[in-house]
CSV table of C-alpha atoms and ligand atoms in Angstrom, one decimal:
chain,number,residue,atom,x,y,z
A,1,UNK,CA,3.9,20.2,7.4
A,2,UNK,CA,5.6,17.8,4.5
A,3,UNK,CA,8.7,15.9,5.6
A,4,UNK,CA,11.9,16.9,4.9
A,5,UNK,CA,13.4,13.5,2.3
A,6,UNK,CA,15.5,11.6,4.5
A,7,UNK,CA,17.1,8.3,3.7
A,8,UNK,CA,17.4,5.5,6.2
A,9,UNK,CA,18.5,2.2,6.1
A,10,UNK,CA,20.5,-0.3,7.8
A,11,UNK,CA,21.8,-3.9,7.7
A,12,UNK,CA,22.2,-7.0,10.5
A,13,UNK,CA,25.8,-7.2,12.0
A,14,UNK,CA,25.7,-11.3,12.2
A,15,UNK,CA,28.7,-12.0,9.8
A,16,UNK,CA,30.3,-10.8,7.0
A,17,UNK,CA,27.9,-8.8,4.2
A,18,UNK,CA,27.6,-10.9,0.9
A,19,UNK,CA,26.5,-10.3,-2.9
A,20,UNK,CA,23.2,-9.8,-2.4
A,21,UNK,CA,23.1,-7.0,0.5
A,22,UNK,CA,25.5,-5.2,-1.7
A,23,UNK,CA,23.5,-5.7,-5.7
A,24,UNK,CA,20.3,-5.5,-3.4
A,25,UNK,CA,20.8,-2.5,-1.3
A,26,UNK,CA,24.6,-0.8,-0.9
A,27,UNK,CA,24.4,0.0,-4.1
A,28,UNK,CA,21.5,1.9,-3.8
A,29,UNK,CA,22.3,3.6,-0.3
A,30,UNK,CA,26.1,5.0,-2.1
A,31,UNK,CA,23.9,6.3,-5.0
A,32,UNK,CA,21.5,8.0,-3.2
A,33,UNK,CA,24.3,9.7,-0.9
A,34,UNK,CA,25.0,11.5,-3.5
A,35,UNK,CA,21.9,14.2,-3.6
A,36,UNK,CA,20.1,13.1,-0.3
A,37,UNK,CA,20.2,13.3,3.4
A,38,UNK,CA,21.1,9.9,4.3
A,39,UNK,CA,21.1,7.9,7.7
A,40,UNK,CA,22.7,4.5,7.4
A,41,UNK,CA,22.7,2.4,10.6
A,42,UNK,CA,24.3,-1.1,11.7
A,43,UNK,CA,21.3,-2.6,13.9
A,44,UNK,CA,22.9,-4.5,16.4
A,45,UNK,CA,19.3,-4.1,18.3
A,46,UNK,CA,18.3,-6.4,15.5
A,47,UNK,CA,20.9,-8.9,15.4
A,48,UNK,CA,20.0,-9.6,18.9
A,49,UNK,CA,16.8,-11.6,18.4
A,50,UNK,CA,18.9,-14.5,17.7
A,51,UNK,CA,21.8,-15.2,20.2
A,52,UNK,CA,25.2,-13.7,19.4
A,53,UNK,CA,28.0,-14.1,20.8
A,54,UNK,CA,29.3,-10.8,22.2
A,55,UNK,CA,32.8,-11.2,21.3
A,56,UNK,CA,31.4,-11.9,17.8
A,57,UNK,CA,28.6,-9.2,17.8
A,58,UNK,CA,31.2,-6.7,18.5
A,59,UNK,CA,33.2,-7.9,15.6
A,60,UNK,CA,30.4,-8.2,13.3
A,61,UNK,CA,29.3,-4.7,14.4
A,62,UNK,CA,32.5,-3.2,13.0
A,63,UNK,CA,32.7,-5.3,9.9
A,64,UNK,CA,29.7,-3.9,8.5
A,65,UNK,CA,30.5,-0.9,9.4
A,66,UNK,CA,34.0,-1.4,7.5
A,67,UNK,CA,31.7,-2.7,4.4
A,68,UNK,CA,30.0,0.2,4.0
A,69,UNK,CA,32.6,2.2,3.8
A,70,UNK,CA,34.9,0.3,1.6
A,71,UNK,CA,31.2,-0.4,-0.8
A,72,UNK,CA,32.1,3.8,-0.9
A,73,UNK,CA,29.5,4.8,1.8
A,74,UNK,CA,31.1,8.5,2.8
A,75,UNK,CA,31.0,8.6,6.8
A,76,UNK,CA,31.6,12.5,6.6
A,77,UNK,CA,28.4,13.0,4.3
A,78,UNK,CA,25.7,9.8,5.6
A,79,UNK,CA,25.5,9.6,9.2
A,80,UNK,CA,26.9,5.9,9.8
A,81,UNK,CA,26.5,4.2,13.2
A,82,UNK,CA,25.1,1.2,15.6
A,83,UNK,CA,21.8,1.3,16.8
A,84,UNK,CA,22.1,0.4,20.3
A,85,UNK,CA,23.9,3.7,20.5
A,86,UNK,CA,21.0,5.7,20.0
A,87,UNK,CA,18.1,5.2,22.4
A,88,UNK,CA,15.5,6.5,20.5
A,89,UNK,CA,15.2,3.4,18.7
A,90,UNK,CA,14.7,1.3,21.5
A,91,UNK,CA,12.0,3.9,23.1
A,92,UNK,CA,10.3,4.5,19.6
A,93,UNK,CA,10.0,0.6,19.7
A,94,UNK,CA,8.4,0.4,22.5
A,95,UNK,CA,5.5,3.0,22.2
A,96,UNK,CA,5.3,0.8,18.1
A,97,UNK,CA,4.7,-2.1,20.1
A,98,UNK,CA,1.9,-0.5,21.6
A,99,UNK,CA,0.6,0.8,17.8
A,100,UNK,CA,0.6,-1.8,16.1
A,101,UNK,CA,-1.6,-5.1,16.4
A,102,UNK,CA,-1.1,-8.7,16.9
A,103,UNK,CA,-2.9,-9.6,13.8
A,104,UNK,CA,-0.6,-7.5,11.6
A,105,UNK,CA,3.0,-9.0,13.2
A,106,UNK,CA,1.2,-12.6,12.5
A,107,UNK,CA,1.7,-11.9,8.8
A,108,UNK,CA,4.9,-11.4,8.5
A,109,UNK,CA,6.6,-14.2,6.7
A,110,UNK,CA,9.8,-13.2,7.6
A,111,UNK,CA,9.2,-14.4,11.0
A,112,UNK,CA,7.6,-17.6,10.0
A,113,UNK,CA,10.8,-18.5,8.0
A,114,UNK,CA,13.2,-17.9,10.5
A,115,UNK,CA,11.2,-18.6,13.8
A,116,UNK,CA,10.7,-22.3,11.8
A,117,UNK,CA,8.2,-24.8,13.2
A,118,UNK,CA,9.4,-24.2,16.8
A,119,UNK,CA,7.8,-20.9,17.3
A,120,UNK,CA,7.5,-21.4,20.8
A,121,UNK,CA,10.6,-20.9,21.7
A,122,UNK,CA,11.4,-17.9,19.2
A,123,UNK,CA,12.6,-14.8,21.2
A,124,UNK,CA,9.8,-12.3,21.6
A,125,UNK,CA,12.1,-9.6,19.7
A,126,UNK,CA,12.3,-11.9,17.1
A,127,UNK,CA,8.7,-11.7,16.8
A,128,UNK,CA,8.1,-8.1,17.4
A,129,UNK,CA,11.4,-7.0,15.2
A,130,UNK,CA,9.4,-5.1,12.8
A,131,UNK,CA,8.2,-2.9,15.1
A,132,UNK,CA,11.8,-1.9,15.9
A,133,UNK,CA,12.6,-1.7,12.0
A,134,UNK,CA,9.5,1.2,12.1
A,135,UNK,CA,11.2,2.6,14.8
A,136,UNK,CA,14.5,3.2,13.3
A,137,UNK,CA,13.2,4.4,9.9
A,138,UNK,CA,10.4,6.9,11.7
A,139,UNK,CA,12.6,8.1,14.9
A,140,UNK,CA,13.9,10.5,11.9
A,141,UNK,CA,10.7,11.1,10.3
A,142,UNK,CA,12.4,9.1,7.3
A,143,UNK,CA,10.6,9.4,4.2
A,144,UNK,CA,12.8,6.9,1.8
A,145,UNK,CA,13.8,3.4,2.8
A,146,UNK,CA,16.8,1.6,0.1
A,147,UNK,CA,16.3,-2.1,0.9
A,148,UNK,CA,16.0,-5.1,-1.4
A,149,UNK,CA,12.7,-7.1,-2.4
A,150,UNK,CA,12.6,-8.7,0.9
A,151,UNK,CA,12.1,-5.9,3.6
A,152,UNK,CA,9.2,-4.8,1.3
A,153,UNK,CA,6.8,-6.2,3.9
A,154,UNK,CA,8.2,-4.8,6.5
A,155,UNK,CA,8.4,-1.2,5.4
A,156,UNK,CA,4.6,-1.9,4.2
A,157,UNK,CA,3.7,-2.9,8.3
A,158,UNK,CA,6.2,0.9,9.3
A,159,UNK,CA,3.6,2.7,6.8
A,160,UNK,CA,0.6,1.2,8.4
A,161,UNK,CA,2.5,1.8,12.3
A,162,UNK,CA,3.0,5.5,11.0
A,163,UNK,CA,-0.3,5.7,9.6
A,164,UNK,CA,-2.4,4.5,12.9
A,165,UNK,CA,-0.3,6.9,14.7
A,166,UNK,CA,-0.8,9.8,13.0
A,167,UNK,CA,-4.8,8.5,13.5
A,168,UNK,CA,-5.1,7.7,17.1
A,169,UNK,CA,-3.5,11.0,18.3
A,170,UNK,CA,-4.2,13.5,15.3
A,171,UNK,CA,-5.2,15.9,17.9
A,172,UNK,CA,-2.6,16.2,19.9
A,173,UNK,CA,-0.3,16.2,16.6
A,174,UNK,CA,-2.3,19.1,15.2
A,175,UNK,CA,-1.7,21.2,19.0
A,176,UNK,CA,2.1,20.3,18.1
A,177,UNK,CA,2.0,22.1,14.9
A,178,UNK,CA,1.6,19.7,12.5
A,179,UNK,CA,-1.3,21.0,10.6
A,180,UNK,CA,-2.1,18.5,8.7
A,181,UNK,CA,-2.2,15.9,11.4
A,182,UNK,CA,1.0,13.7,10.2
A,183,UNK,CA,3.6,13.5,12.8
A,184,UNK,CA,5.3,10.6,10.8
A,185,UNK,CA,5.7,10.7,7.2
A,186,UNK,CA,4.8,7.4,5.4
A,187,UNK,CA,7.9,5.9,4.2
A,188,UNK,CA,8.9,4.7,1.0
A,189,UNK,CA,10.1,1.5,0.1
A,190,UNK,CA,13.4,1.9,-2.9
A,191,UNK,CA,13.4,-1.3,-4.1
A,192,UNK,CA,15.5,-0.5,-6.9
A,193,UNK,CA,19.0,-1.5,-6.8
A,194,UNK,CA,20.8,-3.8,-9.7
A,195,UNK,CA,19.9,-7.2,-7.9
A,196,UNK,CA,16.9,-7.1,-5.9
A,197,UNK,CA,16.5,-10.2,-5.2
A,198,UNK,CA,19.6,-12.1,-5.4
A,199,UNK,CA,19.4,-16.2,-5.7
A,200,UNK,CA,21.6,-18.7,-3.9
A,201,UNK,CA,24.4,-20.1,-6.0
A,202,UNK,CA,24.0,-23.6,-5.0
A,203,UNK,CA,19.9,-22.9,-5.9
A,204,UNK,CA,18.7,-20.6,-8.0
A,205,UNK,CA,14.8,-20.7,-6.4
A,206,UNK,CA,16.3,-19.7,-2.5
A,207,UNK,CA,17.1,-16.3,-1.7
A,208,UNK,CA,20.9,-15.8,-1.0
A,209,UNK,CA,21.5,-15.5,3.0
A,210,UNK,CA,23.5,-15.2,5.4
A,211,UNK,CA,21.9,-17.9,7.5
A,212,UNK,CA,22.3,-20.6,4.9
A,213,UNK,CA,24.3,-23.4,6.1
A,214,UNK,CA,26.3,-23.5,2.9
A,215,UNK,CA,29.3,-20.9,2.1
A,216,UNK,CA,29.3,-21.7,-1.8
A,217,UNK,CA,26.0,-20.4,-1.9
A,218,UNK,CA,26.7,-17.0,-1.7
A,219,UNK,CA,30.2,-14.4,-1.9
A,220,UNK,CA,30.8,-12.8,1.0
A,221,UNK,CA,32.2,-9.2,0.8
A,222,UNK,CA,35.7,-10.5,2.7
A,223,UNK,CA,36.2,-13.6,0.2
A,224,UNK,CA,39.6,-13.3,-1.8
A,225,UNK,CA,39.5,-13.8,-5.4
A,226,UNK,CA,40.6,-17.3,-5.1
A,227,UNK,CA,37.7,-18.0,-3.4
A,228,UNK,CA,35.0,-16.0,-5.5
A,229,UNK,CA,36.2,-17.7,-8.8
A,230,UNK,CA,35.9,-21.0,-7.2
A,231,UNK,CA,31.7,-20.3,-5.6
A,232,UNK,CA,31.4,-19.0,-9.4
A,233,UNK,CA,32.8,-22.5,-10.9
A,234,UNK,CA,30.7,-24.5,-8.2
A,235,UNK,CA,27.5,-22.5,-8.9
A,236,UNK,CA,24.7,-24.5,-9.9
A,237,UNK,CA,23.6,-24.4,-13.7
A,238,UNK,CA,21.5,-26.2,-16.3
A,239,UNK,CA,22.9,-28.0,-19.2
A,240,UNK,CA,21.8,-25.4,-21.9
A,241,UNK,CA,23.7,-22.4,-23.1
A,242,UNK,CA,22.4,-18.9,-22.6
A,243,UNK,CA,19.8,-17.8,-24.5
A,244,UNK,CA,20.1,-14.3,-26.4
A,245,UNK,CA,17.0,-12.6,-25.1
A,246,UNK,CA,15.3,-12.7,-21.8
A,247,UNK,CA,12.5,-14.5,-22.6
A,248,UNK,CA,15.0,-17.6,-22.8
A,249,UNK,CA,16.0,-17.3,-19.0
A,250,UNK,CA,12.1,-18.2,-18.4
A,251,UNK,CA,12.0,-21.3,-16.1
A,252,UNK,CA,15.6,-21.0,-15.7
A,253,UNK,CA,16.4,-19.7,-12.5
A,254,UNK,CA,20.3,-20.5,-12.3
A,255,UNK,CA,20.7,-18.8,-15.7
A,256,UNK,CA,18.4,-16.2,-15.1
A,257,UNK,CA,20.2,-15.6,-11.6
A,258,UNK,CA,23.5,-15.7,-12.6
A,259,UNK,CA,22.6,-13.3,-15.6
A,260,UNK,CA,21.1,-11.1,-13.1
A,261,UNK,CA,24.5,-11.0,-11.4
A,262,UNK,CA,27.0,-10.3,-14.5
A,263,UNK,CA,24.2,-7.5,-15.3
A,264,UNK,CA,24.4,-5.9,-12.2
A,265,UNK,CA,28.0,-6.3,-11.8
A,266,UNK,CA,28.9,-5.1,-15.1
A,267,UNK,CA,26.0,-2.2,-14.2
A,268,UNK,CA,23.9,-3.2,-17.8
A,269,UNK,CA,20.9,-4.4,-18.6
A,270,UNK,CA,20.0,-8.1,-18.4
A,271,UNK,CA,18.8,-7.4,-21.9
A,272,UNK,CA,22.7,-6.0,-23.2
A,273,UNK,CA,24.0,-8.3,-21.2
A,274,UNK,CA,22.5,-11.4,-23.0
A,275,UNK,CA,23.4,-9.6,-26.2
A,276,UNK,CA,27.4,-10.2,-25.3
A,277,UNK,CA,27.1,-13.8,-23.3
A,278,UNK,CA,23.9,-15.1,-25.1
A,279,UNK,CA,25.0,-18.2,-26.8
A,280,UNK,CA,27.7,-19.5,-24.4
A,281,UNK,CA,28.1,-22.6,-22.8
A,282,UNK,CA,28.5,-22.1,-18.9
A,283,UNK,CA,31.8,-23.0,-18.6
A,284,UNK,CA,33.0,-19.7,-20.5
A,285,UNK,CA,29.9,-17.7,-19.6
A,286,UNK,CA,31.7,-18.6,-16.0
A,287,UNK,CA,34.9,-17.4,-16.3
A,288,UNK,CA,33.5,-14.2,-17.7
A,289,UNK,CA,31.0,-13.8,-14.3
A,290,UNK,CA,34.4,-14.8,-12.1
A,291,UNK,CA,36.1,-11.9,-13.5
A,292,UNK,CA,33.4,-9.1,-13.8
A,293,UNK,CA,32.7,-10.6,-9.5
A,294,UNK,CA,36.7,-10.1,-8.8
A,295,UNK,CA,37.3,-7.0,-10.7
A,296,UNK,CA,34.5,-5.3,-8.7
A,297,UNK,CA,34.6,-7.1,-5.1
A,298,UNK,CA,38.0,-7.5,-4.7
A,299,UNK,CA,39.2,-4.1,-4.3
A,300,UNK,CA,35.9,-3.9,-1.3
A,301,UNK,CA,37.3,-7.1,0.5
A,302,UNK,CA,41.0,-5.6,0.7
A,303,UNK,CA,39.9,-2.6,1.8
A,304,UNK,CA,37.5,-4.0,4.2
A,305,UNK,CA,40.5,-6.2,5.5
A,306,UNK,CA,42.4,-3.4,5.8
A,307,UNK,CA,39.7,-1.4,8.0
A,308,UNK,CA,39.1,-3.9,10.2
A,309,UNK,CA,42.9,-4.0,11.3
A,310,UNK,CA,42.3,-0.4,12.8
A,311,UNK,CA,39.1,-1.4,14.8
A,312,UNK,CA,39.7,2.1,17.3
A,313,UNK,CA,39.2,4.3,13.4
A,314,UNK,CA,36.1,2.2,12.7
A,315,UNK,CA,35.0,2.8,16.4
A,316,UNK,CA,35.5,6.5,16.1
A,317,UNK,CA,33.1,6.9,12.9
A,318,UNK,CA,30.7,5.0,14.7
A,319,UNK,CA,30.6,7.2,17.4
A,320,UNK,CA,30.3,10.3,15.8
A,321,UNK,CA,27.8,8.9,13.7
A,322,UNK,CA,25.8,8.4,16.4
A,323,UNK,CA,26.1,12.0,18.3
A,324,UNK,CA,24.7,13.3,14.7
A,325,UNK,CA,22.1,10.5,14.7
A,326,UNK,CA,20.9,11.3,17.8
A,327,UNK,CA,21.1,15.2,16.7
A,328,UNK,CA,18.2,14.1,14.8
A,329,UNK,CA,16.5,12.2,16.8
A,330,UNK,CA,16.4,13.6,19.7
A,331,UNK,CA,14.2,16.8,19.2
A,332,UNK,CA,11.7,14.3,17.5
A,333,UNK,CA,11.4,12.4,20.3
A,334,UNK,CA,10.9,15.2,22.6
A,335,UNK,CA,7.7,15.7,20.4
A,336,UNK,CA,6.7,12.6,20.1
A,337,UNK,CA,6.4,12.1,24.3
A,338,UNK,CA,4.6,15.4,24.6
A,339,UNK,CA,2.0,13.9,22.0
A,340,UNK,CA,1.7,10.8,23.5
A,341,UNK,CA,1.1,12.5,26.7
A,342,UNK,CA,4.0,11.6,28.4
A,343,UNK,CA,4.8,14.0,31.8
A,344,UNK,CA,8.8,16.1,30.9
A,345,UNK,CA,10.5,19.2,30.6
A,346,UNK,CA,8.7,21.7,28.6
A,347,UNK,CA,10.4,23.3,25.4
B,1,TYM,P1,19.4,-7.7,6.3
B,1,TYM,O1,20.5,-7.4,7.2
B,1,TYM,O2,18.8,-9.1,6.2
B,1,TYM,O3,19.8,-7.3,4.8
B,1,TYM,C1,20.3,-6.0,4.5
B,1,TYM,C2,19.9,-5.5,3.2
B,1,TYM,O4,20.2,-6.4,2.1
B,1,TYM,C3,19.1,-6.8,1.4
B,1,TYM,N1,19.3,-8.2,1.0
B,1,TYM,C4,19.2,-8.7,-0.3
B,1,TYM,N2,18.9,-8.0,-1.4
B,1,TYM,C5,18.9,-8.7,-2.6
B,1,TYM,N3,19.1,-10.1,-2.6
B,1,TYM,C6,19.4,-10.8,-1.5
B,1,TYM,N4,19.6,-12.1,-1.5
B,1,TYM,C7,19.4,-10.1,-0.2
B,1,TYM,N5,19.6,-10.4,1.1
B,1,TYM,C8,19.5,-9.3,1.8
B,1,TYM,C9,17.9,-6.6,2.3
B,1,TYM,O5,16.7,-6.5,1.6
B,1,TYM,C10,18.3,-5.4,3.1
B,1,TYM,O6,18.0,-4.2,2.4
B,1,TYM,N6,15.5,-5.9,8.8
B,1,TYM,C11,16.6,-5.6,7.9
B,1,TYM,C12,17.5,-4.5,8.5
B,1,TYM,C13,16.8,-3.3,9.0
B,1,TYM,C14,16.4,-2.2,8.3
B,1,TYM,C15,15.8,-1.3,9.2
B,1,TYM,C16,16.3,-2.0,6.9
B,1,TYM,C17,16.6,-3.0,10.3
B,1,TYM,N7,16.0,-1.8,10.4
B,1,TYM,C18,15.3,-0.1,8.8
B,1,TYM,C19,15.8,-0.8,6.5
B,1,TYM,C20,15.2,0.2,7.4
B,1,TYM,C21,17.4,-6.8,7.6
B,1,TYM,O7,17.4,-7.8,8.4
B,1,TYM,O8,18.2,-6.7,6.5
């Protein structure tokens, strides 16, 4: 039986969103609302691996939710909700844990970076976190998954989770009526949004983050203008002005960032875009990238602000969201224990 295309994504509630979940991934998740069937989730499971605060987890939770929908996510057309609100995810995560092997969680960098060089004392979530990122993508059968460069692992390790699955109890799918013996779908990384892989400003060979100790090195979603045109000004640069064609931006990974930025902003190539700032000094290249970054994320942080001073709306969306997420899930997961072999009610 071929899977139905469904979208799913999601994004960590630990702070406000900044330039690069929204050039890297948003952007992607609002076009692809358009023409598909898309599931959008806030993983507070997730954000859990670390420590939060629950005062701030709660507040987190509905910030991201309010960025979404002021990036022009539709929470009447994508299902938009929190993950802990949907069990499946949890349960799915479990029987992954159980799928997938040691050896393939010890390659994922992802944990290396953030578990650092005391990996002792990492929580075991954090380590076994991609497990629960297959989870959430396969508990709808999802077949596409929006993210930027850096998930690409992960969504590699939820093919090869689906993949053994679908092996070690192909019999028991087939009796299910799958006739081809694929309960999951393999899911697709979409690594194709304007800014893929967005740089720090303070350093253009770092990935912007959240988790970096430094606020001028990335704009956050709720920064006012004041405060984007001054991170633009402070950005890091190199003492040359742009070149005019790509090729220039070679071993120059401020320009070449910060070009990548007024390209996606301005929704151009980095190719047209050269062709109108090649040539510039930085100084009025920057005032240029200051204005295309307030004209566009302005209007988001207002409405974001404005969102987040009626927390019981947000709330609400969030919990519909996740009657209609479970709507999905649930019949899947009735499946899925009767393959296993898990004793329940019948039909
Ligand atoms: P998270 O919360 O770190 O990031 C959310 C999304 O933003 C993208 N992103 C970036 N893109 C470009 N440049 C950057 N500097 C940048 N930083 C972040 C990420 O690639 C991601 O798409 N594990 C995931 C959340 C997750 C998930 C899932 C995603 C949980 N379950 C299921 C897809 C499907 C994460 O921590 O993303």
């Amino acid at each position: 039986m071929a899977h139905k295309e469904r979208v799913f994504s999601g994004m960590q509630p630990t702070g406000s969103l900044h330039l690069g979940n929204y050039l890297g991934a948003m952007l992607q998740w609002i076009e692809w609302q358009k023409t598909r069937e898309c599931i959008y989730c806030v993983v507070d499971l997730h954000a859990i691996t670390v420590w939060q605060d629950p005062a701030e987890l709660r507040k987190s939770t509905r910030l991201v939710a309010a960025s979404y929908i002021a990036s022009g996510l539709d929470p009447k057309k994508s299902i938009l909700f929190n993950q802990s609100q949907v069990t499946a995810h949890a349960e799915l995560a479990w029987i992954f844990n159980c799928v997938a092997r040691l050896g393939w969680l010890n390659r994922m960098t992802q944990f290396k970076e953030k578990a650092g060089k005391d990996r002792e004392k990492a929580s075991v979530g954090l380590y076994a976190y991609p497990n629960l990122m297959a989870a959430d993508i396969l508990a709808y059968q999802a077949t596409h998954v929006p993210v930027g460069e850096d998930q690409k692992q992960h969504i590699e390790l939820a093919r090869d989770i689906a993949q053994k699955f679908n092996n070690d109890f192909r019999e028991s799918i087939v009796a299910a009526g799958y006739e081809d013996g694929n309960f999951f779908p393999l899911p697709e990384p979409v690594i194709t949004g304007p800014g893929t892989r967005v740089m720090s400003l303070r350093d253009g060979k770092k990935k912007m983050s959240k988790s970096d100790p430094s606020d001028l090195s990335r704009i956050n979603l709720t920064d006012n203008a004041e405060t984007i045109a001054r991170k633009i000004k402070k950005a890091k640069t190199d003492p040359e002005p742009l070149p005019s064609e790509e090729a220039g931006l070679k071993d120059r990974p401020e320009a070449q960032n910060l070009v990548g930025i007024y390209a996606a902003l301005e929704g151009i190539s980095v190719g047209d875009a050269l062709k109108d700032v090649g040539g510039l000094q930085f100084s009025e290249f920057k005032t240029r990238l200051g204005d295309a970054s307030v004209s566009k994320l302005e209007p988001v942080g207002a409405e974001i602000r404005r969102m987040m001073d009626a927390p019981d709306e947000l709330d609400r969306i969030l919990i519909d969201g996740a009657e209609r997420a479970r709507a999905i899930a649930d019949p899947i997961m009735k499946q899925l224990r009767d393959i296993v072999g898990f004793v329940g009610p019948k039909g």
